[in-house]
Coordinates of C-alpha atoms and ligand atoms in Angstrom, one line a residue:
M1 CA -107.4 68.6 6.8
F2 CA -104.4 66.4 7.6
K3 CA -101.8 67.6 10.1
K4 CA -98.8 65.9 8.4
V5 CA -98.5 63.8 5.2
L6 CA -95.7 61.2 4.7
I7 CA -94.7 60.4 1.1
A8 CA -93.8 56.8 0.8
N9 CA -91.9 57.3 -2.4
R10 CA -88.9 59.1 -4.0
G11 CA -87.9 61.1 -7.0
E12 CA -90.2 62.9 -9.4
I13 CA -93.5 61.8 -7.8
A14 CA -92.3 62.6 -4.2
T15 CA -91.6 66.2 -5.5
R16 CA -95.0 66.3 -7.1
V17 CA -96.8 65.3 -3.9
I18 CA -94.8 67.8 -1.8
R19 CA -95.9 70.6 -4.2
A20 CA -99.5 69.7 -3.7
C21 CA -99.1 69.6 0.1
K22 CA -97.5 73.0 0.1
E23 CA -100.4 74.5 -1.8
L24 CA -102.7 72.9 0.7
D25 CA -100.5 74.1 3.6
I26 CA -99.9 70.6 4.9
P27 CA -96.4 69.8 6.4
T28 CA -94.6 66.9 4.6
V29 CA -92.3 64.1 5.5
A30 CA -89.9 62.5 3.0
I31 CA -88.3 59.1 3.4
Y32 CA -85.1 58.1 1.7
S33 CA -82.4 55.5 1.3
E34 CA -78.7 56.2 1.4
D35 CA -78.3 56.8 -2.3
D36 CA -81.2 59.3 -2.2
A37 CA -79.7 61.3 0.7
T38 CA -78.9 64.2 -1.7
S39 CA -82.1 64.0 -3.8
L40 CA -84.1 67.2 -4.3
Y41 CA -87.3 65.9 -2.7
V42 CA -85.5 65.1 0.6
K43 CA -84.6 68.8 0.9
K44 CA -88.0 70.0 -0.2
A45 CA -89.9 68.1 2.5
D46 CA -90.4 69.7 6.0
E47 CA -88.9 66.5 7.6
S48 CA -87.0 63.6 6.2
Y49 CA -86.0 60.3 7.5
M50 CA -83.7 57.6 6.2
V51 CA -85.6 54.3 6.1
G52 CA -82.9 51.9 4.9
P53 CA -79.4 51.8 3.8
G54 CA -80.3 49.4 1.0
P55 CA -81.6 50.9 -2.3
I56 CA -85.0 49.4 -2.6
Q57 CA -85.8 47.7 0.8
G58 CA -86.4 50.9 2.7
Y59 CA -89.1 52.1 0.3
L60 CA -90.8 48.7 0.6
N61 CA -90.5 48.3 4.4
I62 CA -94.2 48.5 5.3
H63 CA -93.7 48.2 9.1
R64 CA -90.8 50.6 9.3
I65 CA -92.7 53.2 7.3
V66 CA -95.9 52.9 9.3
D67 CA -94.0 52.8 12.7
L68 CA -92.2 56.0 11.7
A69 CA -95.5 57.6 10.7
T70 CA -97.1 56.8 14.0
R71 CA -94.1 58.0 16.0
I72 CA -93.9 61.4 14.4
G73 CA -97.6 62.3 14.2
V74 CA -98.3 61.6 10.5
D75 CA -102.0 61.2 9.9
A76 CA -101.9 60.4 6.1
I77 CA -99.6 58.6 3.7
H78 CA -99.3 59.2 0.0
P79 CA -97.8 56.2 -1.7
G80 CA -97.1 57.7 -5.1
Y81 CA -96.8 55.2 -8.0
G82 CA -94.8 51.9 -8.0
F83 CA -93.4 50.7 -4.6
L84 CA -96.2 50.3 -2.1
S85 CA -98.9 52.1 -4.1
E86 CA -100.9 49.0 -5.0
N87 CA -100.0 46.8 -2.0
P88 CA -103.2 46.0 -0.2
K89 CA -101.3 44.9 3.0
F90 CA -99.7 48.3 3.2
A91 CA -103.1 50.1 2.8
E92 CA -104.6 47.7 5.4
L93 CA -101.9 48.3 7.9
C94 CA -102.4 52.1 7.5
E95 CA -106.1 51.6 8.1
E96 CA -105.4 49.5 11.2
K97 CA -103.1 52.1 12.7
G98 CA -105.6 54.9 12.0
I99 CA -103.4 56.5 9.3
T100 CA -105.3 57.6 6.1
F101 CA -103.9 55.8 3.0
I102 CA -104.3 58.3 0.2
G103 CA -105.9 56.0 -2.3
P104 CA -108.7 53.5 -2.4
A105 CA -109.7 51.0 0.3
S106 CA -107.4 48.0 0.7
T107 CA -110.3 45.8 -0.3
T108 CA -110.6 47.6 -3.6
I109 CA -106.9 47.2 -4.2
T110 CA -107.2 43.5 -3.5
D111 CA -110.2 43.1 -5.8
M112 CA -108.6 44.8 -8.7
G113 CA -105.2 43.2 -8.2
D114 CA -106.7 39.8 -9.0
K115 CA -107.3 40.1 -12.7
V116 CA -109.7 37.1 -12.9
N117 CA -111.8 38.7 -10.2
A118 CA -111.6 42.1 -11.8
R119 CA -112.9 40.6 -15.1
R120 CA -115.7 38.9 -13.3
M121 CA -116.8 42.1 -11.4
M122 CA -116.7 44.1 -14.6
K123 CA -118.7 41.6 -16.5
A124 CA -121.3 41.6 -13.8
A125 CA -121.4 45.4 -13.9
G126 CA -122.0 45.3 -17.7
V127 CA -118.6 46.7 -18.7
P128 CA -117.4 45.0 -21.9
I129 CA -114.5 42.6 -21.4
L130 CA -112.7 40.5 -24.0
P131 CA -113.9 36.9 -24.6
G132 CA -112.0 34.7 -22.2
T133 CA -112.1 32.3 -19.3
E134 CA -114.4 33.0 -16.4
D135 CA -111.9 31.4 -14.0
S136 CA -108.3 30.6 -13.8
V137 CA -107.3 27.7 -16.0
K138 CA -106.0 24.5 -14.3
D139 CA -104.1 22.6 -17.0
A140 CA -103.0 22.7 -20.6
G141 CA -105.9 20.4 -21.6
E142 CA -108.5 22.9 -20.2
A143 CA -106.6 25.7 -21.9
V144 CA -106.8 24.0 -25.3
A145 CA -110.5 23.3 -24.9
F146 CA -111.2 27.0 -24.2
A147 CA -108.9 28.3 -26.9
E148 CA -110.5 26.0 -29.5
E149 CA -114.0 27.2 -28.5
M150 CA -112.9 30.8 -28.6
G151 CA -110.6 30.6 -31.6
Y152 CA -106.8 31.4 -31.8
P153 CA -104.9 33.5 -31.2
V154 CA -105.3 33.7 -27.4
M155 CA -103.3 35.4 -24.7
I156 CA -102.2 33.7 -21.5
K157 CA -102.2 36.2 -18.6
A158 CA -101.2 35.9 -15.0
S159 CA -104.1 36.6 -12.6
G160 CA -101.7 38.3 -10.2
G161 CA -99.9 40.1 -13.1
G162 CA -100.7 43.4 -14.7
G163 CA -98.9 46.1 -16.6
G164 CA -97.5 43.7 -19.2
R165 CA -95.9 41.1 -16.8
G166 CA -96.7 37.5 -17.3
L167 CA -98.1 37.7 -20.8
R168 CA -97.9 35.1 -23.6
V169 CA -99.5 34.9 -27.0
A170 CA -100.5 31.5 -28.4
R171 CA -101.4 31.2 -32.1
N172 CA -102.2 27.5 -32.2
R173 CA -102.5 24.4 -30.1
G174 CA -98.7 23.7 -30.1
E175 CA -97.8 27.1 -28.9
L176 CA -100.5 27.0 -26.2
V177 CA -99.4 23.7 -24.8
D178 CA -95.7 24.9 -24.9
S179 CA -96.5 28.2 -23.2
F180 CA -99.0 27.1 -20.7
M181 CA -96.8 25.4 -18.1
T182 CA -94.0 28.0 -18.5
A183 CA -96.6 30.8 -18.0
K184 CA -97.8 29.1 -14.8
K185 CA -94.3 28.6 -13.4
E186 CA -93.2 32.2 -14.3
S187 CA -96.4 33.5 -12.7
A188 CA -95.7 31.6 -9.5
A189 CA -92.1 32.9 -9.4
A190 CA -93.0 36.5 -10.2
F191 CA -96.3 37.0 -8.3
G192 CA -96.4 34.1 -5.8
L193 CA -99.6 33.1 -7.5
S194 CA -99.6 30.5 -10.3
E195 CA -103.1 31.2 -11.5
V196 CA -103.4 32.1 -15.2
F197 CA -106.4 32.8 -17.5
L198 CA -107.0 33.1 -21.2
E199 CA -108.3 35.9 -23.3
K200 CA -108.9 36.3 -27.0
Y201 CA -105.8 38.0 -28.3
L202 CA -106.4 41.4 -30.0
E203 CA -103.8 42.3 -32.7
R204 CA -102.3 45.8 -32.4
P205 CA -104.9 47.4 -30.1
H206 CA -104.8 50.9 -28.9
H207 CA -104.3 51.4 -25.1
I208 CA -106.8 54.0 -24.0
E209 CA -107.2 54.7 -20.3
F210 CA -109.8 56.9 -18.5
Q211 CA -108.9 59.0 -15.5
I212 CA -111.5 58.8 -12.8
L213 CA -112.0 60.6 -9.5
A214 CA -114.4 59.3 -6.8
D215 CA -115.1 60.7 -3.4
N216 CA -116.3 59.0 -0.2
H217 CA -119.8 60.2 -0.7
G218 CA -120.7 58.3 -3.9
N219 CA -119.7 61.0 -6.5
I220 CA -117.7 59.7 -9.5
V221 CA -116.5 61.7 -12.5
H222 CA -114.2 60.8 -15.4
L223 CA -111.6 63.4 -16.7
G224 CA -111.3 62.0 -20.2
E225 CA -108.8 59.5 -21.6
R226 CA -105.1 59.2 -22.3
D227 CA -103.8 57.3 -25.3
C228 CA -100.8 55.3 -24.0
S229 CA -100.3 53.1 -27.1
I230 CA -96.7 54.4 -27.7
Q231 CA -94.7 52.0 -25.5
R232 CA -91.8 49.6 -25.8
R233 CA -91.7 46.4 -23.9
H234 CA -94.6 47.6 -21.8
Q235 CA -92.8 50.8 -20.8
K236 CA -94.7 53.8 -21.9
L237 CA -92.7 56.4 -23.8
I238 CA -95.3 59.0 -24.8
E239 CA -98.9 59.7 -23.6
I240 CA -101.4 61.9 -25.3
T241 CA -104.8 63.4 -24.3
P242 CA -107.3 63.5 -25.7
S243 CA -107.0 60.4 -28.0
L244 CA -107.0 61.2 -31.7
M245 CA -109.1 58.1 -32.4
L246 CA -112.2 58.7 -30.2
D247 CA -115.1 60.8 -31.2
E248 CA -117.5 62.5 -28.7
G249 CA -119.9 59.6 -28.8
L250 CA -117.3 56.9 -28.1
R251 CA -115.7 59.0 -25.4
A252 CA -119.0 59.4 -23.7
R253 CA -119.8 55.7 -23.8
M254 CA -116.3 54.7 -22.6
G255 CA -116.3 57.3 -19.9
A256 CA -119.7 56.1 -18.7
D257 CA -118.3 52.6 -18.6
A258 CA -115.2 53.8 -16.7
I259 CA -117.5 55.3 -14.1
K260 CA -119.5 52.1 -14.0
A261 CA -116.3 50.1 -13.4
A262 CA -115.3 52.4 -10.6
A263 CA -118.7 52.1 -9.0
A264 CA -118.6 48.3 -9.2
A265 CA -115.2 48.3 -7.5
N266 CA -116.4 50.6 -4.7
Y267 CA -113.7 52.9 -5.8
T268 CA -112.6 56.0 -4.0
N269 CA -109.8 58.5 -4.8
A270 CA -108.0 58.8 -8.2
G271 CA -107.9 55.8 -10.4
T272 CA -107.5 54.7 -14.0
V273 CA -109.7 52.3 -16.0
E274 CA -107.6 50.8 -18.9
F275 CA -109.3 49.7 -22.1
L276 CA -108.0 48.1 -25.3
V277 CA -109.6 49.5 -28.4
D278 CA -109.5 47.7 -31.8
N279 CA -109.5 49.3 -35.2
K280 CA -113.3 48.8 -35.5
M281 CA -113.7 50.9 -32.3
N282 CA -114.7 48.0 -30.1
Y283 CA -113.4 48.5 -26.6
Y284 CA -112.8 46.2 -23.7
F285 CA -111.9 46.6 -20.1
L286 CA -108.3 45.6 -19.5
E287 CA -107.5 46.4 -15.9
M288 CA -107.9 49.0 -13.2
N289 CA -104.9 50.9 -11.8
T290 CA -105.6 51.8 -8.2
R291 CA -103.0 54.6 -7.9
I292 CA -102.0 58.0 -9.3
Q293 CA -100.1 57.3 -12.6
V294 CA -96.9 58.6 -14.0
E295 CA -98.9 60.2 -16.9
H296 CA -101.5 61.9 -14.7
A297 CA -100.1 65.4 -15.5
I298 CA -101.4 65.5 -19.1
T299 CA -105.0 65.2 -17.7
E300 CA -104.3 68.0 -15.3
E301 CA -103.2 70.2 -18.2
T302 CA -106.3 69.7 -20.3
T303 CA -108.8 69.8 -17.4
G304 CA -107.1 72.3 -15.1
I305 CA -107.8 69.9 -12.2
D306 CA -104.9 69.2 -9.8
L307 CA -105.3 65.4 -9.3
V308 CA -102.9 65.1 -6.4
K309 CA -104.6 67.9 -4.4
K310 CA -107.9 66.2 -5.2
Q311 CA -106.5 62.9 -3.9
I312 CA -105.6 64.5 -0.6
E313 CA -108.9 66.3 -0.3
I314 CA -110.9 63.2 -1.1
A315 CA -108.9 61.1 1.4
A316 CA -109.6 63.8 4.0
G317 CA -113.3 63.3 3.4
A318 CA -114.1 66.3 1.3
P319 CA -116.8 66.0 -1.4
L320 CA -115.5 66.0 -5.0
G321 CA -117.0 69.3 -5.9
I322 CA -116.9 68.5 -9.6
R323 CA -119.9 67.4 -11.6
Q324 CA -119.4 65.5 -14.9
E325 CA -120.9 68.4 -16.8
D326 CA -118.3 70.8 -15.2
V327 CA -115.4 68.8 -16.8
R328 CA -114.0 70.6 -19.8
I329 CA -111.2 69.2 -22.0
N330 CA -109.1 72.1 -23.4
G331 CA -106.8 71.5 -26.3
Y332 CA -104.2 68.7 -26.2
A333 CA -101.4 67.6 -23.9
M334 CA -98.6 65.2 -24.4
E335 CA -96.0 63.7 -22.0
C336 CA -92.6 62.5 -23.1
R337 CA -90.9 60.3 -20.5
I338 CA -87.2 61.3 -20.5
C339 CA -85.3 58.4 -19.2
A340 CA -81.6 57.9 -18.5
E341 CA -81.2 55.2 -21.0
D342 CA -79.3 54.6 -24.3
P343 CA -81.8 53.9 -27.1
K344 CA -79.0 52.8 -29.4
N345 CA -77.9 50.2 -26.8
N346 CA -81.3 48.5 -26.4
F347 CA -82.4 51.2 -24.0
F348 CA -79.8 50.1 -21.5
P349 CA -79.9 52.3 -18.3
S350 CA -77.3 55.0 -18.0
F351 CA -76.3 56.4 -14.6
G352 CA -73.9 58.8 -13.1
K353 CA -73.5 62.5 -12.7
V354 CA -75.5 65.0 -14.7
T355 CA -72.7 67.4 -15.9
A356 CA -75.0 69.9 -17.5
Y357 CA -78.7 70.6 -17.3
Y358 CA -81.0 73.1 -19.0
S359 CA -84.8 72.5 -19.2
P360 CA -87.1 74.0 -21.8
G361 CA -89.7 76.7 -21.0
G362 CA -92.1 79.0 -22.6
I363 CA -95.8 78.7 -23.3
G364 CA -97.5 75.4 -22.6
V365 CA -94.5 73.8 -21.0
R366 CA -94.3 71.9 -17.7
I367 CA -91.4 70.0 -16.4
D368 CA -92.0 67.5 -13.6
G369 CA -88.7 66.0 -12.6
A370 CA -86.1 65.3 -10.0
I371 CA -82.8 66.1 -11.7
Y372 CA -80.5 69.1 -11.9
K373 CA -76.8 69.8 -12.6
D374 CA -74.5 67.6 -10.5
F375 CA -77.3 65.2 -9.6
I376 CA -76.1 61.6 -9.6
V377 CA -78.6 59.4 -11.3
P378 CA -78.7 56.3 -9.1
S379 CA -78.5 52.9 -10.6
H380 CA -81.1 51.0 -8.5
Y381 CA -84.3 52.7 -9.5
D382 CA -86.5 53.3 -12.5
S383 CA -84.7 55.2 -15.2
L384 CA -87.3 58.0 -15.6
V385 CA -85.6 61.2 -14.7
V386 CA -87.8 64.0 -16.0
K387 CA -91.2 64.3 -17.6
L388 CA -91.8 66.8 -20.3
I389 CA -95.5 67.8 -20.4
V390 CA -96.6 70.0 -23.2
R391 CA -99.9 71.6 -23.8
G392 CA -101.2 73.1 -27.1
S393 CA -104.5 74.3 -28.6
T394 CA -104.3 71.8 -31.5
W395 CA -102.6 68.4 -32.0
E396 CA -100.2 70.0 -34.6
E397 CA -99.2 72.7 -32.2
T398 CA -98.6 70.2 -29.4
V399 CA -96.3 68.1 -31.6
A400 CA -94.4 71.1 -32.9
R401 CA -94.0 72.5 -29.4
T402 CA -92.9 69.2 -28.0
H403 CA -90.2 69.0 -30.7
R404 CA -89.1 72.5 -29.9
C405 CA -88.9 71.6 -26.2
L406 CA -86.9 68.4 -26.8
D407 CA -84.5 70.6 -28.9
E408 CA -84.0 73.0 -26.0
F409 CA -83.4 70.3 -23.5
V410 CA -79.8 69.8 -22.4
I411 CA -78.8 66.8 -20.3
R412 CA -75.2 65.8 -20.3
G413 CA -73.3 63.2 -18.4
V414 CA -75.9 60.5 -18.8
K415 CA -77.5 59.1 -22.0
T416 CA -81.1 60.0 -22.4
T417 CA -84.1 59.2 -24.7
I418 CA -84.4 62.8 -25.9
L419 CA -83.1 62.4 -29.4
F420 CA -85.1 59.3 -30.0
L421 CA -88.3 61.2 -28.8
K422 CA -87.4 64.0 -31.2
K423 CA -87.2 61.6 -34.0
I424 CA -90.8 60.4 -33.2
M425 CA -92.0 64.0 -33.3
K426 CA -90.9 64.2 -36.9
D427 CA -92.4 60.9 -38.0
P428 CA -95.2 61.4 -40.5
D429 CA -97.2 58.4 -39.1
F430 CA -96.9 59.8 -35.6
K431 CA -97.9 63.3 -36.7
A432 CA -100.9 61.8 -38.5
G433 CA -102.0 59.9 -35.4
G434 CA -101.2 56.6 -37.0
F435 CA -100.0 54.7 -33.9
D436 CA -101.1 51.7 -31.9
T437 CA -99.3 49.4 -29.5
G438 CA -97.2 48.0 -32.3
Y439 CA -95.9 51.4 -33.4
I440 CA -92.3 51.3 -31.9
D441 CA -91.7 47.7 -33.0
R442 CA -92.8 48.5 -36.6
K443 CA -90.3 51.4 -36.9
P444 CA -86.7 50.4 -36.5
E445 CA -85.8 53.6 -38.4
L446 CA -86.6 55.6 -35.3
M447 CA -83.2 54.5 -34.0
D448 CA -81.6 56.3 -37.0
Y449 CA -80.8 59.5 -35.3
D450 CA -77.5 61.4 -35.1
E451 CA -75.9 60.6 -31.8
Y452 CA -74.9 64.2 -31.3
G453 CA -78.3 65.6 -32.2
E454 CA -79.4 67.3 -35.4
P455 CA -77.1 70.2 -36.4
T456 CA -78.6 73.3 -34.9
D457 CA -78.7 76.5 -37.1
V458 CA -75.5 77.7 -35.6
V459 CA -73.6 74.4 -36.3
A460 CA -75.1 74.4 -39.8
A461 CA -74.0 78.0 -40.4
I462 CA -70.4 77.3 -39.2
S463 CA -70.2 74.1 -41.3
A464 CA -71.4 76.1 -44.3
A465 CA -68.8 78.8 -43.6
I466 CA -66.0 76.3 -43.3
A467 CA -67.2 74.6 -46.5
A468 CA -67.2 77.9 -48.3
H469 CA -63.7 78.7 -47.0
H470 CA -62.4 75.5 -48.5
G471 CA -64.1 76.2 -51.7
F472 CA -66.5 73.2 -51.6
Ligands
MV4_501 C1 -103.8 42.2 -24.3 C2 -103.3 42.5 -25.6 C3 -104.1 41.9 -26.7 N1 -105.1 41.1 -26.4 N2 -104.8 41.4 -24.1 C4 -100.2 44.4 -22.1 C5 -100.2 45.1 -20.8 C6 -101.3 44.4 -20.0 N3 -101.9 45.3 -19.2 C7 -102.2 43.8 -21.1 N4 -101.5 43.9 -22.3 C8 -102.1 43.5 -23.5 N5 -103.1 42.7 -23.3 C9 -105.4 40.8 -25.1 N6 -106.4 40.0 -24.9 C10 -102.3 43.3 -25.8 C11 -101.6 43.8 -24.7 C12 -100.5 44.6 -25.1 C13 -100.4 46.0 -24.7 C14 -101.5 46.6 -24.0 C15 -101.4 47.9 -23.7 C16 -100.3 48.7 -24.1 C17 -99.3 48.1 -24.7 C18 -99.3 46.7 -25.1 C19 -98.3 46.1 -25.8 C20 -98.3 44.8 -26.1 C21 -99.4 44.1 -25.7

């Protein structure tokens, strides 16, 4: 096993990795920037080092991080999610310096990071992909020719993109010609790669992703799926497992294709195969995420498998030790991402000091977070401050329990998404499983919540007493 693991990340996921290392009895190293100096994960690690005064630069400084690791006897690095987690140059530098990158091979990251290439590899492996171009598209004329053969609407996607960046829908020739050059320019600016490709556009699909685990000895299993359709501007708000729309047959077929996808990519470690599913239950490979994801915990709750510990063990060369037939999905789990944002102000980030904090508890409740009373939510990073992960034996119980937990939550000093999430838990369409990727946009009434929360029983009782006193 590893002698010392460095976590090249911050916040919630750094804490999550430290917890896994402690259970495996592996010493940990945290890195931090100036404004994270007082963060919880920095104190929880066995050693911690400041890697940059600037907010973001330190966490992205490949050479500084690898040099530090080499100097202090670190033999493995966990990249978490975001930051360097899908940077093939970072994985490659680790490989060169003899430090184990806890993730897939740098070549796999490169292969899956290029979306045109990923489509090609999946098609060759027999995994269904959306109709689209085999190569990147050079000019608007070529784009129009493809679109008119395929039929509108089409989606223009950046080959170097992913996760919702660099996307455009074109519903006719005019829109396609207008969008094409802009898409290419934006893609060049954002990803340093101007290549774009076209796909047939699927209206209001479901986003279903399969969790896979693969070891260095050729064993691959899937741990079921997560429905991540509830998102806003490509930011996920709520994730659910298992999906309410899949039956056993479809789950088995998609799971087998997820494994096929992983095998085709020479995948090792934990990964996610994303699919779009239409309302006729056709499914298509979308992309592969070569990292641990924010929403991994719901899969841990229904399968009982600690994904981060598995990542570390796999990276150390251990066999998977799980056969597909051993994987059991128990009940339901749902994650609510609690963000320091103001939903009523276009989800504008909210930062500053947390003046009061109380987190829910009880049966089926898990809190993975990085905040506490007096914590100062820094302004430079992702606004995710705590994840509420709830397990239940049925979907109905899981929804009711999540609402109960959101009601117990107290976070003061910064605005959060808690009340908005509570509103979703009471929405009849949500409760009936009637959601796809268009859900949030279709429901402006979700913004219609009382700024100060629903009156609790106590407040209601006091109000009633006052009303009675005044003779109303
Ligand atoms: C699509 C699509 C419809 N048709 N591709 C958005 C994230 C990126 N990974 C791909 N995305 C989409 N690709 C085709 N051909 C619709 C989306 C999409 C979406 C996908 C998953 C979750 C939320 C979404 C919200 C809007 C659009």
